[in-house]
Structures are given as C-alpha cells and as structure tokens.
Amino acid sequence: MCAKRVSVVDNERCVGCQLCMFACSRRLGYGGLGLSAILVKSTGGIERGFTVIVCRACQSPPCQKVCPTGALTAREGGGVRLNQDKCIGCGHCRDACPFGAIFWNYELNKPIVCLYCGYCVNYCPYKVLSFEGVRK
Amino acid sequence: MYGKVLHIDLSRKRSWVDDQSELFANRIGGVGVGIKLLEEELPKGADPLGPENVIVFAVGPLTGLYPMASKTIALFKSPLTGNLGESHAGGRSATAIRLAGYEAIVIKGASETPIYVAIHGGKVFFRDASGLWGVGNSLTVGRILREREPGAGVRSIMRIGVAGEKLVRYACVTTETYRHFGRLGLGAVFGSKKLKALVVSGAGIIPVKDVKLYRTLYDEIFNAATRTAIMRKYHDIGTSMNVSPLNEIGGLPTRNLKEARFEDAEKISGDFLAENYLGRRVACSHCPVACIHLAALREPYEDEPYFYKTTMISYDYEPIYALGSMLGISDTQGMFKLFHEAEVLAVDAMSTGVVLAWMTEAFEKGLISERETAGLKPRWGDWRTYLKAMRLIVEQPTEFYRDLSMGVMYASSKYGGSSYALSLGGNEMPGYHTGPAAHIGFLTGARHSHLDSAGYSLDQKILKENRKPSIEEIVDYLLEEESWRQILSSLVVCFFARGIYNPAFVEKALRAVGYSFNSSELVKLGLEFLREKNRFKVREGFKLKDLNLPERIYETPSPLGYIDREFVRKAVDLFYAKMGL
Ligand code: SF4
Ligand code: SF4
C-alpha cells in the first residue's frame, strides 16, 4: 500500500467553511481548532476565494532536514513523522516548510504535523480535498 | 472554564477578564447571558451615542463545537429605536471569540481619538486608527487590517464604515466583508465610541465531556445539513429564492408598498441571479451550508478599452427587497451597485431602502422638493439617483439628509408622510407583506425584525390551507417561535439551522459537551429571556401604546386580504398579556 496524503483537488470549490479544520482537532477528541494541522484562509479577502494549507507529504521534506534533534523522520513514501519526546520546540521545521503547513501547539511549544489520517477529507462538503496516494 | 467575559473600557484603555461561569451555567450564553450583562452594565436612560452605552458580544456553549453554531450576538442600546438594540452576525466572529478564550466581550466608554482594538493570544491591544478614520470605502479598511494584523484564517475583523463614523442611526458593523451586525445601528454606536474596528483572533481547543456522543451528534448534524433537503433552500439558491414565491402570492413590498407585486420581479429573483451572476459561494466558519451567495459584476472602464473590473457582491433576500422591489428597480446591475454602495458605506441595506422609498414617495407627493434633496429627483427604478442619495445620507451635507440618517420615523415626523413611512417600533420594515402574522410579529418582536418570530411563514401556511387565521393562533405561534429563538440565540445557533436544532436535539448536544438542561426547561427559559428583553425595553422608555402599523400596511392588500386594524390591535394586546408584560 502506498503512502497517502490529503490533496487539494480544487481550491476554487472551497467555501471557507473550515469544517476540515474542525475535523482535525475533533479526531483527537477536542472541539475548537487548537490541534489542527490544516488551515483555510482567504486569498486576500473572501471575495477572492480561499487557499487550503495542509502538509503535501514531500518526498524530500525540508522540515525533516532542519530538525536538529531528529524528532522529525521521513515517512516511507513521503512526509514526516514527529517524535514528541525528541522535539525541543525550536521551530526550525515551521520556518523551513515553504507551504506554512507546520502549525504550532503553543501550550506544548511543539509543532503540529499532519498525521495523514484523512479524517478531514470526510467532512469537506464540496470535494475540495481528497485522500490519495502520494505522487512521486 | 466556560463563562469568561472580557471587559474593554475604551475611555481608560483598560481591559480585564471576569469569571461569569455561574451566569453562563444558568443562562446558557448568547442573549440569555447578554441581556443580563446589558441590564447590569448599562445605566438606565443612557444616551445610545454617549460613552455610557455598552456593547455586549456573546457566543454560546455550542460555539466552536458543532456546525452552524456560528453566530455572535450583539446587544446594545439602539440609537435608531432608543431601546433594545440586538443584531447577530456570523462570518468567523463567533469561532474567533470563543477560541480566543472568551464567551463574551463587553465594551464600554469611548475613546477621545479613533482607535481599533485587537485581541490576540489572550492580549488586548488598543491601536491608533486616526489614519483609518474617514477612509471612504469600508472594504479598503478591511484590506488594511488584514495586512496589519496576524491570525489569517482564525480571526474576525469587525469594522465600521463612514456611515458609522457619521452616526447614521442604521449604520452596520461588517465582518469578513459580507456579514453584518446589520440592524438597529451598532455601527453608529461603534462610531460614537470612536471605535473603528474590533479584531479578534483565536484558535484554542475546547474539551468535551463525552467525546463519543459528541462525535455521533456532530455527524448527525453534518449529515442532516449536507445530505438531506432540510438546508437545501439556503444552500442552492440561497435566501433570494424567496423573491418569486412572495411575488406570486402578492407579498413582495414594491415601491414603498404601494403594491405588493413587482412586474419585474423575475430580474431580481434568485433563479435569475444564480443563473446570470452567481460567481462564488462562501460560508461562515463551521457551517457546511455556504448560504452566502456572491454575484460577480463585470464592468468595463469607460476610459480604456479592454479594461474591466469584477466586483463580488453579496446578495440575499432582504437587500433585494429593500434596494430592489421597494425602489422599483428592475435593472439587475443597478441593484447590485446599490448593494455594493451599502457595503462601501457600511449601512444597513434594509433601513436604507425603506428610507429611500419614503423619500421617493414624499418627493412624488410634493412634501419635499429639490430644495431638500439638494437637486436630486428620486424616481422609482432610477438607481443612479439612489446611489447618490445613499452617499448624501452618510455625508449629510444638508439638514434633510441629516434627518434621513436618523431613520424613516424621524424623517417623516418632520416632513410628514408618516402614513407611508414604513417603520415598525422605530425599525424599518422587513420584506414581507404576507398577512397579519408577519406584521403583528414585526410589532411585537423584541427587535421589530422578521427574525424575531417569522410570522410570514405562518401567513403562507394559512394561505396554502385557504382558511382564516384566528388571533389566538397567531399570538400563540409568534410567542412560541420567538421564545424558542431566544434559546437558539443563546446557544448561539444560526436560525437557518432551526430545523435541525429542535429542543430534544439541543438537550443532547448540550449534554455531550457537559451542560445539562432538559428540553422543557429550555422552553421555559426562552420565554423568560424574552420577558427580560421586553422589561429592558420598558425600562428604557418603550411604550406599548406607541406601537402602530403605518396606514400603508392597511391600505395595500396582502395575500390574506386587507389587514384589519382591530385584529392587529387585539393581537398585540394579547401577545403582551400572554407574555406577561
Ligand atoms: S489528514 Fe488527518 S492529521 Fe492531516 S490535516 Fe487531515 S485530519 Fe488533520
Ligand atoms: S471543508 Fe472543504 S470547503 Fe470547507 S474549508 Fe475545508 S476544504 Fe474548504
């Protein structure tokens, strides 16, 4: 089975409902957005539509390369895994991600990294997202 | 903790947080809590435009947890009616407030110089807004704040336009470009406090008591909203789908309600707009329905060939009525330009339309002339003139336009034409001339709005059943509906989702996240909140005997025939008697 990721199929269909964002924290048992690894924001005002920011599961992840403690390891097939215990909260990974897809847990001072579970995709009412194999 | 109230004192530039968990535990949130806070914080008889007015923003226990619990309620003293001001808005306001860690924000005092307040990460910042004050286009203000402030995606930018600065009594507060605290003049209250904007960002988490039940109920709502017909009306065509059916039955106020059918309704109807102009649909945060319909208006520049601009303009039933049929406008693009101007100035489209309609008829009848209108000749359908008039109402270069900026009741008390000044309880009329229930609802509703008790749907039901309504039936319906809506707006759930959030469901939804109210308790509380709102109104000078329908409403037949004066009077009395006022 190949590694999967959330892919933004067509952001022009996005209505900005943020249900995907809420889904991500809910899958961990919480309401709100504090643990979400996906962000939807307007592209310069709501009149211009939305952009969805989520980990695209890079083959050669820059975030992993800059992690000084080895807390981020490359996932087979693309993307990364985070080992919370090794993470020192330096924030290099967040700065290195060109998409801004590493979010931050301010309480723990640790990154929030997508788990590639696909839960959010089930709650997108407008088929903006799909859960698919990582493209090589 | 559930029940954190952030207080902001604009005079002293101070803020503090207050634990009101007990108040929230007893009174849910939203209006239930809000009316109590307003009662306590607002000195009796306060000047709505003085520093002593208080603004309460509140969200509720379901905010940030369930879909469509997406509204923020605002309570204040209204500069338009002089008593209870209440309006609701969505956008990202509710989510942002709760996830910033607050359930309510109370704003009091006034700043000497223009400021805006930003709330990020549990900190409050008072920032200078002198440069933003007077910027002619409120959309520009939104753009500037978007660039200056952090929190993209998880913030709300609530701002006023020039109308609020100039204290137009029906100026609105706009959030996320297209949503509004529209009615009853919150914009003017912001303006009087020299508060240009309130920016709130937040992305916290909310622990829930019973995660399993929470997820199950969440899915139930999600499925009902996306896979059943229950929300389809708002989803497909949006609220504008009301235009045609209301016109067909003869309930669409037209040309200042001289008529209730518009010959060109087709050109402003939901189907027509969707087919020819719909450019995008957007949603409030945490709402899968996406009822916000944006028209793409493409216009050429005259000085340059092959040069166009495309403006995205939000449309809904109420502005279509107020700035469309009410003004006899059949040029769709012209109507859109009026909508856009309302956004630019940040005025309530509904009140503005009713004011312009009165102005047109008063001009027609010779009560006012070009001397008053500064040379404008208002004429049904002539959107170009209305466009100019809107700006004049905001800029108020003459006494007449200043009078118009006070609302239609005030203007007509000065120039005459009260019999066709379509104001109910001081608030300009909503777009339903469906029968007695609608109008009795506007009169008795705590904020004199169609959103109070939706009498128009009862009228339409009675029409379908082809029978005569009784006073009892109407009063019971309105009272029950308005009471229950107090609960929805305490939770705070969008009224469009009222089909999903019935009492039994609300009880379960609350239980999953840790609050126990049973459904019959909720119904009782709703009535209690409604009583309190009305007691507050009375405290601030509201008098039952001042409640009257303008003559015009009796003169123009509704789909249920002519409305009977005696019937209305008796119904209003019975309503207040049953409510216990
Ligand atoms: S795939 Fe899972 S972890 Fe990643 S954004 Fe979606 S819900 Fe969150
Ligand atoms: S759930 Fe879909 S439509 Fe809604 S914000 Fe996310 S990507 Fe956009």
XYZ file of C-alpha atoms in Angstrom, chain B:
581
model
C -13.614 27.429 32.062
C -16.863 28.305 30.329
C -18.000 31.839 31.096
C -15.048 34.155 30.637
C -16.078 37.726 29.960
C -13.575 40.184 28.554
C -14.271 43.776 29.535
C -12.848 46.575 27.460
C -13.008 50.145 28.686
C -12.322 52.462 25.785
C -12.141 55.587 27.938
C -9.378 54.315 30.170
C -7.844 51.942 27.613
C -8.036 49.115 30.095
C -9.221 45.557 29.835
C -9.864 42.792 32.333
C -11.392 39.357 32.470
C -14.255 38.395 34.663
C -15.360 34.879 35.627
C -19.066 34.589 34.923
C -19.272 30.814 34.813
C -22.275 30.760 37.097
C -24.195 33.203 34.946
C -23.414 31.135 31.867
C -24.300 27.888 33.603
C -27.741 29.270 34.468
C -28.438 31.222 31.315
C -26.714 29.222 28.576
C -24.871 32.047 26.771
C -25.647 34.420 23.892
C -28.723 36.585 24.504
C -29.593 34.800 27.736
C -26.373 35.996 29.292
C -26.128 39.106 27.149
C -29.367 40.689 28.310
C -28.303 40.252 31.934
C -24.907 41.821 31.289
C -26.511 44.694 29.405
C -29.047 45.295 32.160
C -26.302 45.417 34.752
C -23.736 47.414 32.840
C -25.910 49.972 31.083
C -27.067 52.881 33.222
C -30.812 53.419 32.926
C -31.715 56.035 30.354
C -28.211 56.084 28.852
C -27.667 58.061 25.667
C -27.231 55.436 22.920
C -24.495 57.540 21.397
C -22.850 58.536 24.660
C -19.874 56.833 26.291
C -22.273 55.217 28.761
C -23.741 52.932 26.122
C -22.487 49.372 26.403
C -21.946 46.772 23.708
C -22.150 43.103 24.633
C -20.912 40.488 22.203
C -21.641 36.934 23.250
C -21.314 33.407 21.932
C -22.541 30.179 23.463
C -21.773 26.668 24.674
C -22.019 25.093 21.230
C -19.778 27.638 19.512
C -16.619 26.069 18.138
C -18.054 22.614 18.729
C -20.956 21.953 16.397
C -21.697 23.020 12.831
C -23.893 26.080 12.422
C -23.385 27.252 15.988
C -21.742 30.035 14.085
C -23.251 33.306 15.222
C -22.266 36.067 17.577
C -24.996 38.145 19.153
C -24.564 41.821 19.896
C -26.699 43.649 22.447
C -26.568 47.392 22.983
C -28.883 50.333 23.289
C -30.100 51.191 19.813
C -29.636 54.742 18.523
C -32.393 54.031 15.997
C -35.203 52.997 18.335
C -33.825 54.276 21.637
C -34.345 50.924 23.315
C -33.052 47.393 22.917
C -30.513 47.004 20.135
C -29.779 43.468 19.064
C -28.200 42.060 15.983
C -26.475 38.845 15.044
C -23.656 38.121 12.645
C -21.677 35.121 11.552
C -18.528 35.142 9.492
C -15.704 33.997 11.695
C -16.702 36.194 14.609
C -18.162 33.506 16.868
C -15.407 30.971 16.381
C -12.726 33.612 16.850
C -14.204 34.980 20.080
C -14.638 31.595 21.719
C -11.334 30.188 20.561
C -9.619 33.337 21.771
C -10.814 32.137 25.157
C -13.897 34.271 25.782
C -17.622 33.701 25.815
C -18.482 37.386 25.875
C -16.873 40.748 25.266
C -18.270 43.843 26.938
C -17.231 47.202 25.508
C -17.870 50.444 27.336
C -16.669 54.027 27.497
C -15.452 55.971 24.491
C -12.094 56.892 23.125
C -11.168 60.526 22.511
C -9.404 59.714 19.261
C -10.114 56.987 16.716
C -8.830 53.586 17.739
C -9.258 49.956 16.965
C -8.937 47.103 19.374
C -7.107 43.901 18.539
C -7.310 40.757 20.648
C -4.667 38.103 20.047
C -3.441 35.281 22.233
C -5.328 36.469 25.287
C -3.905 40.004 24.982
C -5.782 43.179 24.190
C -4.143 45.925 22.148
C -5.512 49.437 21.756
C -4.256 50.708 18.425
C -4.492 54.118 16.837
C -6.996 54.385 13.987
C -6.716 58.086 13.152
C -5.448 57.231 9.692
C -8.301 54.804 9.065
C -10.972 57.237 10.206
C -12.614 58.824 7.195
C -11.403 56.273 4.638
C -14.313 56.396 2.209
C -14.540 52.700 1.422
C -15.036 50.238 4.243
C -13.695 47.435 2.041
C -10.362 49.253 1.998
C -10.383 49.349 5.779
C -10.859 45.577 5.810
C -7.968 45.158 3.424
C -5.635 47.301 5.529
C -6.459 45.492 8.750
C -5.993 42.144 7.047
C -2.447 43.122 6.171
C -1.605 44.686 9.517
C -2.972 42.106 11.897
C -1.960 38.480 12.487
C -4.238 35.466 12.623
C -5.285 34.965 8.983
C -7.842 32.174 8.819
C -8.737 32.237 12.501
C -9.745 35.818 13.042
C -12.657 38.157 12.656
C -12.333 41.784 11.596
C -15.449 43.688 12.661
C -15.369 47.225 11.344
C -17.493 50.216 10.560
C -17.562 52.446 7.505
C -18.085 56.157 7.125
C -21.773 55.670 7.978
C -20.821 54.541 11.468
C -18.375 57.393 11.885
C -21.085 59.846 10.838
C -23.530 58.261 13.267
C -26.095 57.199 10.697
C -28.617 55.586 13.035
C -28.753 52.466 10.892
C -25.042 52.064 10.213
C -23.855 48.496 10.473
C -20.764 46.675 11.652
C -19.352 44.471 8.920
C -17.392 41.309 9.495
C -15.489 39.175 6.970
C -16.519 41.532 4.154
C -20.018 40.165 3.674
C -21.620 39.524 7.055
C -23.161 42.218 9.159
C -24.393 43.189 12.544
C -26.858 44.898 10.317
C -29.862 46.158 12.170
C -30.541 48.809 14.777
C -27.380 50.842 14.417
C -24.482 49.063 16.077
C -22.242 50.876 13.558
C -23.253 54.245 14.967
C -22.552 53.023 18.499
C -19.036 51.988 17.393
C -18.694 55.396 15.714
C -19.789 57.283 18.808
C -17.092 55.462 20.771
C -14.515 56.273 18.073
C -14.077 52.539 17.686
C -13.223 51.803 14.073
C -12.791 48.068 14.394
C -12.518 45.084 16.653
C -10.128 42.363 15.541
C -10.261 39.038 17.351
C -8.141 36.003 16.602
C -8.153 32.682 18.346
C -7.557 29.006 17.694
C -7.786 27.305 21.050
C -9.273 23.928 21.872
C -12.434 23.136 23.802
C -12.511 19.957 25.884
C -15.741 17.977 25.646
C -17.266 15.730 28.244
C -18.482 12.811 26.189
C -16.308 12.577 23.096
C -18.137 9.616 21.639
C -21.580 11.190 21.907
C -20.145 14.474 20.673
C -18.794 12.882 17.514
C -22.034 10.995 16.901
C -24.176 14.110 17.231
C -21.722 16.053 15.126
C -22.128 13.532 12.331
C -25.888 13.667 12.709
C -25.876 17.422 12.127
C -23.331 17.176 9.374
C -25.389 14.587 7.533
C -28.643 16.439 8.015
C -27.075 19.628 6.703
C -25.303 18.141 3.725
C -27.286 15.066 2.684
C -30.908 15.898 3.382
C -33.256 18.515 1.999
C -33.511 20.366 5.300
C -30.998 23.101 4.398
C -31.352 22.961 0.642
C -33.209 26.226 0.349
C -30.294 28.154 1.830
C -27.774 26.006 0.070
C -28.787 26.093 -3.587
C -30.273 29.431 -4.500
C -29.938 30.985 -1.074
C -32.402 33.298 0.621
C -33.041 35.081 -2.688
C -35.187 32.127 -3.650
C -37.982 33.837 -1.688
C -38.397 36.584 -4.274
C -40.515 34.707 -6.810
C -42.891 32.882 -4.467
C -43.508 36.029 -2.434
C -44.151 37.983 -5.577
C -46.528 35.365 -6.902
C -48.704 35.437 -3.821
C -48.559 39.237 -3.735
C -46.456 39.658 -0.609
C -43.374 41.384 -2.025
C -43.353 45.021 -0.915
C -42.927 47.116 -4.041
C -42.435 50.877 -4.471
C -42.801 51.685 -0.829
C -45.531 49.079 -0.504
C -47.872 50.934 -2.786
C -48.075 47.498 -4.292
C -47.150 44.025 -3.184
C -46.300 42.611 -6.595
C -43.419 43.695 -8.752
C -43.810 43.351 -12.512
C -40.060 42.864 -12.944
C -39.542 40.502 -10.029
C -38.095 37.965 -12.419
C -34.997 40.149 -12.944
C -34.209 40.266 -9.257
C -35.254 36.702 -8.492
C -32.995 34.055 -7.015
C -33.052 31.858 -10.095
C -32.202 34.701 -12.414
C -29.374 35.937 -10.232
C -27.914 32.462 -9.814
C -28.061 31.761 -13.496
C -26.547 35.034 -14.649
C -24.380 36.371 -11.873
C -23.560 33.847 -9.177
C -19.771 33.847 -9.007
C -18.925 32.153 -5.756
C -20.484 30.754 -2.633
C -18.928 31.147 0.754
C -19.679 30.073 4.313
C -19.409 31.259 7.855
C -16.824 29.426 9.905
C -18.121 25.974 10.859
C -21.079 25.943 8.509
C -21.299 23.458 5.654
C -24.264 25.202 4.059
C -22.481 28.149 2.467
C -25.589 30.286 2.040
C -23.565 33.411 1.239
C -24.042 34.000 -2.458
C -21.689 36.351 -4.253
C -22.559 37.842 -7.613
C -19.721 38.646 -9.990
C -20.408 42.001 -11.554
C -18.160 42.656 -14.526
C -17.964 46.233 -15.708
C -15.860 47.920 -18.361
C -13.860 51.043 -17.616
C -15.013 53.796 -19.868
C -11.676 55.460 -20.463
C -9.779 52.370 -21.549
C -10.833 49.658 -23.989
C -10.476 46.016 -22.912
C -10.191 47.062 -19.321
C -12.596 45.591 -16.798
C -13.169 45.275 -13.146
C -15.039 42.442 -11.481
C -16.679 43.124 -8.166
C -18.018 40.359 -5.950
C -21.289 41.431 -4.380
C -23.135 39.513 -1.740
C -26.892 39.223 -2.182
C -29.719 37.980 -0.020
C -33.463 38.283 0.033
C -33.674 41.297 2.330
C -31.420 43.651 0.375
C -33.143 42.535 -2.820
C -36.432 43.627 -1.327
C -35.143 46.860 0.200
C -32.860 48.098 -2.555
C -34.728 46.301 -5.341
C -38.508 45.932 -5.406
C -39.073 48.573 -2.736
C -37.415 51.087 -5.067
C -38.943 49.605 -8.212
C -35.563 48.639 -9.593
C -35.593 46.226 -12.486
C -32.048 46.821 -13.685
C -30.238 43.949 -12.012
C -26.810 45.510 -12.310
C -28.083 48.787 -10.937
C -29.442 46.927 -7.918
C -26.073 45.265 -7.395
C -24.403 48.661 -7.456
C -26.675 49.788 -4.644
C -25.757 46.666 -2.658
C -22.122 47.422 -3.216
C -22.525 51.011 -2.102
C -24.210 49.775 1.082
C -21.078 47.647 1.740
C -18.755 50.535 0.921
C -20.535 52.875 3.316
C -21.450 50.105 5.759
C -25.111 50.926 6.230
C -27.980 48.533 6.857
C -29.341 47.827 3.380
C -32.865 47.243 4.722
C -33.270 50.518 6.583
C -31.585 52.403 3.750
C -34.001 51.007 1.167
C -37.028 51.884 3.260
C -35.716 55.417 3.836
C -35.108 55.914 0.108
C -38.556 54.554 -0.708
C -40.175 57.032 1.667
C -38.071 59.844 0.191
C -39.248 58.945 -3.300
C -42.896 58.933 -2.372
C -42.590 62.130 -0.341
C -40.975 63.741 -3.381
C -43.711 62.397 -5.640
C -46.357 63.847 -3.360
C -44.584 67.194 -3.132
C -43.817 67.045 0.598
C -40.198 67.624 -0.255
C -38.654 69.166 -3.312
C -35.271 69.554 -4.937
C -34.519 72.160 -2.332
C -34.424 69.478 0.339
C -32.858 66.794 -1.823
C -30.001 69.021 -2.952
C -31.097 68.766 -6.552
C -31.811 65.045 -6.701
C -35.052 63.892 -8.293
C -35.725 60.461 -6.838
C -37.791 58.302 -9.168
C -38.771 54.620 -8.907
C -36.237 52.476 -10.676
C -33.634 55.214 -11.039
C -30.733 53.564 -9.245
C -28.243 56.234 -10.295
C -30.057 58.810 -8.215
C -30.385 56.386 -5.309
C -26.660 55.780 -5.459
C -26.062 59.492 -4.983
C -28.677 59.746 -2.264
C -27.025 56.948 -0.265
C -23.773 58.821 -0.133
C -25.568 62.047 0.811
C -27.344 60.312 3.690
C -23.936 59.357 5.001
C -22.183 62.641 4.317
C -25.161 64.721 5.470
C -24.332 67.982 3.708
C -27.817 69.366 4.463
C -30.357 69.176 7.223
C -32.629 66.975 5.126
C -30.018 64.281 4.681
C -29.149 64.515 8.337
C -32.811 63.847 9.044
C -32.807 60.856 6.724
C -29.805 59.489 8.572
C -31.976 59.350 11.712
C -34.353 56.798 10.226
C -37.663 56.967 8.424
C -39.788 57.523 11.518
C -37.827 60.599 12.469
C -37.736 61.987 8.924
C -41.483 61.581 8.479
C -42.211 63.158 11.841
C -40.560 66.268 10.471
C -41.679 66.378 6.847
C -44.944 64.453 7.007
C -45.808 61.277 5.186
C -45.927 59.173 8.361
C -48.706 57.076 6.909
C -46.267 55.640 4.391
C -43.097 55.742 6.493
C -42.629 52.019 6.835
C -41.227 51.708 10.273
C -42.379 49.311 12.975
C -41.424 50.096 16.517
C -38.879 52.512 15.060
C -37.152 49.898 12.925
C -37.567 49.951 9.151
C -39.834 47.229 7.802
C -38.579 43.847 6.579
C -39.605 42.476 3.191
C -42.771 40.566 3.954
C -46.296 41.766 3.344
C -47.678 38.279 3.668
C -50.540 38.925 6.052
C -51.387 39.813 9.639
C -48.984 37.390 11.321
C -45.947 38.982 9.669
C -46.882 42.478 10.772
C -48.013 41.501 14.239
C -44.669 39.747 14.532
C -42.753 42.868 13.492
C -44.683 44.901 16.047
C -44.336 42.527 18.962
C -40.867 41.134 18.217
C -38.289 42.354 20.698
C -36.242 43.915 17.930
C -39.093 44.523 15.475
C -37.453 42.312 12.912
C -38.551 39.458 10.673
C -36.048 37.314 12.535
C -37.903 37.585 15.829
C -40.807 35.301 15.151
C -41.183 34.707 11.402
C -44.906 35.427 11.187
C -44.534 35.384 7.421
C -44.244 31.623 7.422
C -47.489 31.250 9.348
C -49.219 33.592 6.867
C -48.019 31.472 3.995
C -49.164 28.295 5.686
C -52.613 29.764 6.289
C -52.772 30.876 2.679
C -51.943 27.393 1.468
C -54.626 25.919 3.679
C -57.029 28.520 2.370
C -58.531 29.483 5.694
C -58.923 32.402 8.065
C -56.422 32.839 10.881
C -57.541 33.474 14.440
C -55.964 35.954 16.806
C -55.200 33.191 19.307
C -53.476 31.080 16.712
C -51.234 33.896 15.537
C -50.321 35.038 19.020
C -49.520 31.527 20.232
C -47.404 30.841 17.200
C -45.436 34.082 17.457
C -44.868 33.751 21.170
C -43.708 30.175 20.922
C -41.438 30.890 17.991
C -39.875 33.993 19.486
C -39.343 32.246 22.827
C -37.582 29.308 21.237
C -35.432 31.636 19.182
C -34.123 33.066 22.445
C -32.648 29.640 23.094
C -31.175 29.348 19.610
C -29.602 32.736 20.066
C -28.288 31.766 23.465
C -26.527 28.671 22.133
C -25.766 30.524 19.615
C -27.125 28.660 16.582
C -27.889 30.153 13.168
C -31.673 30.483 12.733
C -31.382 28.839 9.347
C -30.484 25.638 11.192
C -33.601 25.744 13.371
C -34.948 22.658 11.599
C -32.039 20.642 12.966
C -31.667 22.177 16.410
C -35.039 21.246 17.899
C -35.472 21.100 21.685
C -34.742 17.395 22.015
C -31.639 17.648 19.900
C -30.371 20.719 21.719
C -30.707 18.882 25.015
C -28.499 16.058 23.723
C -25.982 18.354 22.076
C -25.552 20.248 25.325
C -25.234 17.081 27.349
C -22.400 15.758 25.182
C -20.339 18.820 25.864
C -21.104 18.953 29.554
C -24.201 21.084 30.173
C -27.454 19.766 31.460
C -30.676 21.479 30.548
C -33.714 19.411 29.691
C -35.823 20.433 26.765
C -38.817 21.660 28.748
C -36.531 23.714 30.953
C -35.105 25.244 27.804
C -38.521 26.207 26.507
C -39.329 27.927 29.807
C -36.009 29.729 29.855
C -36.664 31.004 26.340
C -39.850 32.701 27.451
C -38.057 34.115 30.466
C -35.302 35.632 28.315
C -37.920 37.159 26.056
C -39.672 38.710 29.031
C -36.420 40.131 30.242
C -35.676 41.721 26.924
C -39.071 43.351 26.958
C -38.646 44.500 30.527
C -35.374 46.079 29.478
C -37.174 47.857 26.650
C -39.783 49.209 29.018
C -37.051 50.322 31.383
C -35.533 52.301 28.517
C -38.789 54.006 27.615
C -40.576 51.625 25.260
C -44.344 52.095 25.356
C -46.871 49.621 24.148
C -49.309 52.347 23.182
C -46.792 53.825 20.715
C -46.881 50.625 18.700
C -48.710 51.237 15.471
C -48.677 49.999 11.950
C -48.277 52.738 9.382
C -51.503 53.318 7.431
C -49.948 51.972 4.250
C -49.900 48.456 5.627
C -53.708 48.511 5.966
C -54.164 50.108 2.547
C -52.324 47.575 0.434
C -53.980 44.156 0.372
C -51.850 41.207 1.467
C -52.197 37.677 0.115
C -54.607 37.103 3.006
C -56.609 40.181 2.095
C -56.726 43.585 3.739
C -55.222 43.591 7.185
C -57.717 44.518 9.827
C -56.798 47.239 12.311
C -58.874 45.874 15.158
C -57.486 42.391 14.633
C -53.919 43.692 14.854
C -54.621 45.753 17.953
C -56.219 42.849 19.765
C -53.432 40.507 18.769
C -50.752 42.885 20.014
C -52.528 43.292 23.346
C -52.987 39.565 23.703
C -49.351 38.926 22.863
C -48.118 41.173 25.639
C -50.708 39.850 28.036
C -49.634 36.275 27.360
C -46.001 37.156 27.625
C -46.775 38.767 30.924
C -45.786 42.362 30.407
